[in-house]
């Protein structure tokens, strides 16, 4: 820890030190008990990471990396990458004078990009909102006619 005890100390000299002792499983056990007493109890991700993974020096930076990884796995990120790749391929094909191929890649890029924008609703869908199923009364039962048998 960068500290050392001096070699020449008087015999009546006392040294005192304060340090934190961490017992394996203690935090998890206390968190479990806290959740039993209050189901809404939670610890921040920074606290959990800082206590369980002391080798991670900057928990906030690590959490930002996790969020970036999640964003890269999202389907929208894949679509954006696909659009960029199609446009780059179109540019390369134009450089070698393959106009038809370039146009096809540009159309593909535009098609993927168009699929990312919201489509306007049809007239019928916008006309009148339908009532929620839970407020619609059940259909009326057919009246039953009793028939008596006669002998």
PDB file of C-alpha atoms in Angstrom:
ATOM      1  CA  UNK A   1       0.000   0.000   0.000  1.00  0.00           C
ATOM      2  CA  UNK A   2       3.028   2.230  -0.192  1.00  0.00           C
ATOM      3  CA  UNK A   3       3.388   2.477   3.597  1.00  0.00           C
ATOM      4  CA  UNK A   4       6.191   1.111   5.727  1.00  0.00           C
ATOM      5  CA  UNK A   5       7.018   1.101   9.418  1.00  0.00           C
ATOM      6  CA  UNK A   6      10.031   3.214  10.338  1.00  0.00           C
ATOM      7  CA  UNK A   7      12.937   1.130  11.675  1.00  0.00           C
ATOM      8  CA  UNK A   8      14.021   3.310  14.625  1.00  0.00           C
ATOM      9  CA  UNK A   9      11.035   3.733  16.923  1.00  0.00           C
ATOM     10  CA  UNK A  10      10.976   4.164  20.694  1.00  0.00           C
ATOM     11  CA  UNK A  11       9.933   1.011  22.588  1.00  0.00           C
ATOM     12  CA  UNK A  12       6.770   2.656  23.972  1.00  0.00           C
ATOM     13  CA  UNK A  13       5.631   3.827  20.520  1.00  0.00           C
ATOM     14  CA  UNK A  14       2.224   2.517  19.382  1.00  0.00           C
ATOM     15  CA  UNK A  15       0.899   2.213  15.857  1.00  0.00           C
ATOM     16  CA  UNK A  16      -2.814   2.265  15.114  1.00  0.00           C
ATOM     17  CA  UNK A  17      -4.438   1.480  11.774  1.00  0.00           C
ATOM     18  CA  UNK A  18      -8.000   1.515  10.494  1.00  0.00           C
ATOM     19  CA  UNK A  19      -8.917  -0.660   7.547  1.00  0.00           C
ATOM     20  CA  UNK A  20     -12.068  -2.060   6.058  1.00  0.00           C
ATOM     21  CA  UNK A  21     -12.627  -5.804   6.309  1.00  0.00           C
ATOM     22  CA  UNK A  22     -14.781  -7.352   3.608  1.00  0.00           C
ATOM     23  CA  UNK A  23     -16.310 -10.725   4.327  1.00  0.00           C
ATOM     24  CA  UNK A  24     -17.135 -12.756   1.200  1.00  0.00           C
ATOM     25  CA  UNK A  25     -20.893 -12.978   0.741  1.00  0.00           C
ATOM     26  CA  UNK A  26     -21.661 -10.354   3.382  1.00  0.00           C
ATOM     27  CA  UNK A  27     -22.927  -7.744   0.930  1.00  0.00           C
ATOM     28  CA  UNK A  28     -25.056 -10.305  -0.912  1.00  0.00           C
ATOM     29  CA  UNK A  29     -26.530 -11.569   2.352  1.00  0.00           C
ATOM     30  CA  UNK A  30     -27.331  -8.072   3.607  1.00  0.00           C
ATOM     31  CA  UNK A  31     -28.871  -7.129   0.247  1.00  0.00           C
ATOM     32  CA  UNK A  32     -30.998 -10.300   0.334  1.00  0.00           C
ATOM     33  CA  UNK A  33     -32.255  -9.493   3.837  1.00  0.00           C
ATOM     34  CA  UNK A  34     -32.971  -5.905   2.773  1.00  0.00           C
ATOM     35  CA  UNK A  35     -35.039  -7.185  -0.185  1.00  0.00           C
ATOM     36  CA  UNK A  36     -36.957  -9.517   2.147  1.00  0.00           C
ATOM     37  CA  UNK A  37     -37.809  -6.575   4.406  1.00  0.00           C
ATOM     38  CA  UNK A  38     -38.475  -4.175   1.534  1.00  0.00           C
ATOM     39  CA  UNK A  39     -39.057  -5.730  -1.926  1.00  0.00           C
ATOM     40  CA  UNK A  40     -38.410  -2.335  -3.543  1.00  0.00           C
ATOM     41  CA  UNK A  41     -34.883  -2.136  -2.090  1.00  0.00           C
ATOM     42  CA  UNK A  42     -32.115  -1.946  -4.644  1.00  0.00           C
ATOM     43  CA  UNK A  43     -28.496  -0.902  -4.934  1.00  0.00           C
ATOM     44  CA  UNK A  44     -27.108   1.152  -7.771  1.00  0.00           C
ATOM     45  CA  UNK A  45     -25.169  -0.639 -10.479  1.00  0.00           C
ATOM     46  CA  UNK A  46     -22.161   1.517  -9.572  1.00  0.00           C
ATOM     47  CA  UNK A  47     -22.257   0.336  -5.932  1.00  0.00           C
ATOM     48  CA  UNK A  48     -22.653  -3.321  -6.913  1.00  0.00           C
ATOM     49  CA  UNK A  49     -19.847  -3.140  -9.436  1.00  0.00           C
ATOM     50  CA  UNK A  50     -17.568  -1.187  -7.086  1.00  0.00           C
ATOM     51  CA  UNK A  51     -18.030  -3.654  -4.227  1.00  0.00           C
ATOM     52  CA  UNK A  52     -18.091  -6.928  -6.154  1.00  0.00           C
ATOM     53  CA  UNK A  53     -15.461  -6.018  -8.752  1.00  0.00           C
ATOM     54  CA  UNK A  54     -12.847  -3.791  -7.085  1.00  0.00           C
ATOM     55  CA  UNK A  55     -10.515  -4.291 -10.056  1.00  0.00           C
ATOM     56  CA  UNK A  56     -12.911  -2.154 -12.146  1.00  0.00           C
ATOM     57  CA  UNK A  57     -11.567   1.301 -11.327  1.00  0.00           C
ATOM     58  CA  UNK A  58     -14.349   3.327 -12.986  1.00  0.00           C
ATOM     59  CA  UNK A  59     -17.793   1.657 -12.706  1.00  0.00           C
ATOM     60  CA  UNK A  60     -19.557   4.470 -14.584  1.00  0.00           C
ATOM     61  CA  UNK A  61     -17.230   4.061 -17.571  1.00  0.00           C
ATOM     62  CA  UNK A  62     -17.783   0.293 -17.516  1.00  0.00           C
ATOM     63  CA  UNK A  63     -21.567   0.766 -17.448  1.00  0.00           C
ATOM     64  CA  UNK A  64     -21.266   3.116 -20.439  1.00  0.00           C
ATOM     65  CA  UNK A  65     -19.395   0.360 -22.294  1.00  0.00           C
ATOM     66  CA  UNK A  66     -22.161  -2.111 -21.442  1.00  0.00           C
ATOM     67  CA  UNK A  67     -24.806   0.286 -22.791  1.00  0.00           C
ATOM     68  CA  UNK A  68     -22.760   0.811 -25.962  1.00  0.00           C
ATOM     69  CA  UNK A  69     -22.565  -2.974 -26.454  1.00  0.00           C
ATOM     70  CA  UNK A  70     -26.323  -3.268 -25.993  1.00  0.00           C
ATOM     71  CA  UNK A  71     -26.884  -0.488 -28.537  1.00  0.00           C
ATOM     72  CA  UNK A  72     -24.674  -2.260 -31.078  1.00  0.00           C
ATOM     73  CA  UNK A  73     -26.769  -5.427 -30.704  1.00  0.00           C
ATOM     74  CA  UNK A  74     -30.046  -3.558 -31.328  1.00  0.00           C
ATOM     75  CA  UNK A  75     -31.802  -4.232 -34.675  1.00  0.00           C
ATOM     76  CA  UNK A  76     -31.834  -0.505 -35.498  1.00  0.00           C
ATOM     77  CA  UNK A  77     -28.040  -0.410 -35.247  1.00  0.00           C
ATOM     78  CA  UNK A  78     -27.891  -3.360 -37.655  1.00  0.00           C
ATOM     79  CA  UNK A  79     -30.168  -1.494 -40.085  1.00  0.00           C
ATOM     80  CA  UNK A  80     -28.029   1.655 -39.890  1.00  0.00           C
ATOM     81  CA  UNK A  81     -24.888  -0.381 -40.529  1.00  0.00           C
ATOM     82  CA  UNK A  82     -26.598  -2.085 -43.467  1.00  0.00           C
ATOM     83  CA  UNK A  83     -27.611   1.271 -44.982  1.00  0.00           C
ATOM     84  CA  UNK A  84     -24.068   2.613 -44.626  1.00  0.00           C
ATOM     85  CA  UNK A  85     -22.626  -0.552 -46.163  1.00  0.00           C
ATOM     86  CA  UNK A  86     -25.013  -0.403 -49.128  1.00  0.00           C
ATOM     87  CA  UNK A  87     -24.160   3.257 -49.763  1.00  0.00           C
ATOM     88  CA  UNK A  88     -20.428   2.570 -49.545  1.00  0.00           C
ATOM     89  CA  UNK A  89     -20.791  -0.338 -51.979  1.00  0.00           C
ATOM     90  CA  UNK A  90     -22.739   1.937 -54.345  1.00  0.00           C
ATOM     91  CA  UNK A  91     -19.947   4.526 -54.155  1.00  0.00           C
ATOM     92  CA  UNK A  92     -17.300   1.904 -54.950  1.00  0.00           C
ATOM     93  CA  UNK A  93     -19.331   0.588 -57.886  1.00  0.00           C
ATOM     94  CA  UNK A  94     -19.724   4.121 -59.280  1.00  0.00           C
ATOM     95  CA  UNK A  95     -15.928   4.513 -59.137  1.00  0.00           C
ATOM     96  CA  UNK A  96     -15.524   1.477 -61.410  1.00  0.00           C
ATOM     97  CA  UNK A  97     -18.350   2.715 -63.666  1.00  0.00           C
ATOM     98  CA  UNK A  98     -20.863   0.001 -62.678  1.00  0.00           C
ATOM     99  CA  UNK A  99     -23.871   2.319 -62.675  1.00  0.00           C
ATOM    100  CA  UNK A 100     -26.533  -0.427 -62.592  1.00  0.00           C
ATOM    101  CA  UNK A 101     -24.963  -2.137 -59.587  1.00  0.00           C
ATOM    102  CA  UNK A 102     -24.555   1.211 -57.819  1.00  0.00           C
ATOM    103  CA  UNK A 103     -28.208   2.083 -58.419  1.00  0.00           C
ATOM    104  CA  UNK A 104     -29.322  -1.273 -57.020  1.00  0.00           C
ATOM    105  CA  UNK A 105     -27.297  -0.734 -53.841  1.00  0.00           C
ATOM    106  CA  UNK A 106     -28.669   2.805 -53.497  1.00  0.00           C
ATOM    107  CA  UNK A 107     -32.226   1.469 -53.886  1.00  0.00           C
ATOM    108  CA  UNK A 108     -31.512  -1.177 -51.264  1.00  0.00           C
ATOM    109  CA  UNK A 109     -30.151   1.483 -48.883  1.00  0.00           C
ATOM    110  CA  UNK A 110     -33.206   3.674 -49.476  1.00  0.00           C
ATOM    111  CA  UNK A 111     -35.545   0.715 -48.936  1.00  0.00           C
ATOM    112  CA  UNK A 112     -33.946  -0.175 -45.595  1.00  0.00           C
ATOM    113  CA  UNK A 113     -34.000   3.487 -44.574  1.00  0.00           C
ATOM    114  CA  UNK A 114     -37.674   3.815 -45.536  1.00  0.00           C
ATOM    115  CA  UNK A 115     -38.500   0.758 -43.429  1.00  0.00           C
ATOM    116  CA  UNK A 116     -37.163   2.643 -40.393  1.00  0.00           C
ATOM    117  CA  UNK A 117     -39.638   5.531 -40.721  1.00  0.00           C
ATOM    118  CA  UNK A 118     -43.204   5.307 -39.445  1.00  0.00           C
ATOM    119  CA  UNK A 119     -45.782   4.607 -42.123  1.00  0.00           C
ATOM    120  CA  UNK A 120     -48.964   6.759 -42.140  1.00  0.00           C
ATOM    121  CA  UNK A 121     -52.083   4.943 -41.005  1.00  0.00           C
ATOM    122  CA  UNK A 122     -54.761   4.022 -43.520  1.00  0.00           C
ATOM    123  CA  UNK A 123     -57.951   6.122 -43.554  1.00  0.00           C
ATOM    124  CA  UNK A 124     -60.043   3.319 -42.038  1.00  0.00           C
ATOM    125  CA  UNK A 125     -57.644   2.910 -39.127  1.00  0.00           C
ATOM    126  CA  UNK A 126     -57.803   6.631 -38.316  1.00  0.00           C
ATOM    127  CA  UNK A 127     -61.598   6.934 -38.745  1.00  0.00           C
ATOM    128  CA  UNK A 128     -63.021   5.943 -35.380  1.00  0.00           C
ATOM    129  CA  UNK A 129     -61.282   4.341 -32.461  1.00  0.00           C
ATOM    130  CA  UNK A 130     -62.736   1.027 -31.372  1.00  0.00           C
ATOM    131  CA  UNK A 131     -63.779   0.651 -27.748  1.00  0.00           C
ATOM    132  CA  UNK A 132     -61.500  -1.381 -25.507  1.00  0.00           C
ATOM    133  CA  UNK A 133     -62.624  -5.021 -25.188  1.00  0.00           C
ATOM    134  CA  UNK A 134     -63.142  -4.758 -21.430  1.00  0.00           C
ATOM    135  CA  UNK A 135     -65.827  -2.063 -21.846  1.00  0.00           C
ATOM    136  CA  UNK A 136     -67.793  -3.777 -24.611  1.00  0.00           C
ATOM    137  CA  UNK A 137     -70.806  -5.615 -23.182  1.00  0.00           C
ATOM    138  CA  UNK A 138     -71.074  -9.303 -24.015  1.00  0.00           C
ATOM    139  CA  UNK A 139     -73.386 -10.184 -26.902  1.00  0.00           C
ATOM    140  CA  UNK A 140     -77.028 -10.655 -25.924  1.00  0.00           C
ATOM    141  CA  UNK A 141     -78.087 -14.247 -25.548  1.00  0.00           C
ATOM    142  CA  UNK A 142     -80.750 -15.562 -27.892  1.00  0.00           C
ATOM    143  CA  UNK A 143     -84.104 -15.801 -26.145  1.00  0.00           C
ATOM    144  CA  UNK A 144     -84.898 -19.374 -25.338  1.00  0.00           C
ATOM    145  CA  UNK A 145     -88.332 -20.776 -26.022  1.00  0.00           C
ATOM    146  CA  UNK A 146     -89.571 -23.473 -23.743  1.00  0.00           C
ATOM    147  CA  UNK A 147     -91.445 -26.227 -25.450  1.00  0.00           C
ATOM    148  CA  UNK A 148     -93.686 -28.440 -23.472  1.00  0.00           C
ATOM    149  CA  UNK A 149     -94.318 -31.893 -24.580  1.00  0.00           C
ATOM    150  CA  UNK A 150     -97.895 -32.895 -24.692  1.00  0.00           C
ATOM    151  CA  UNK A 151     -99.225 -36.431 -24.805  1.00  0.00           C
TER     152      UNK A 151
END
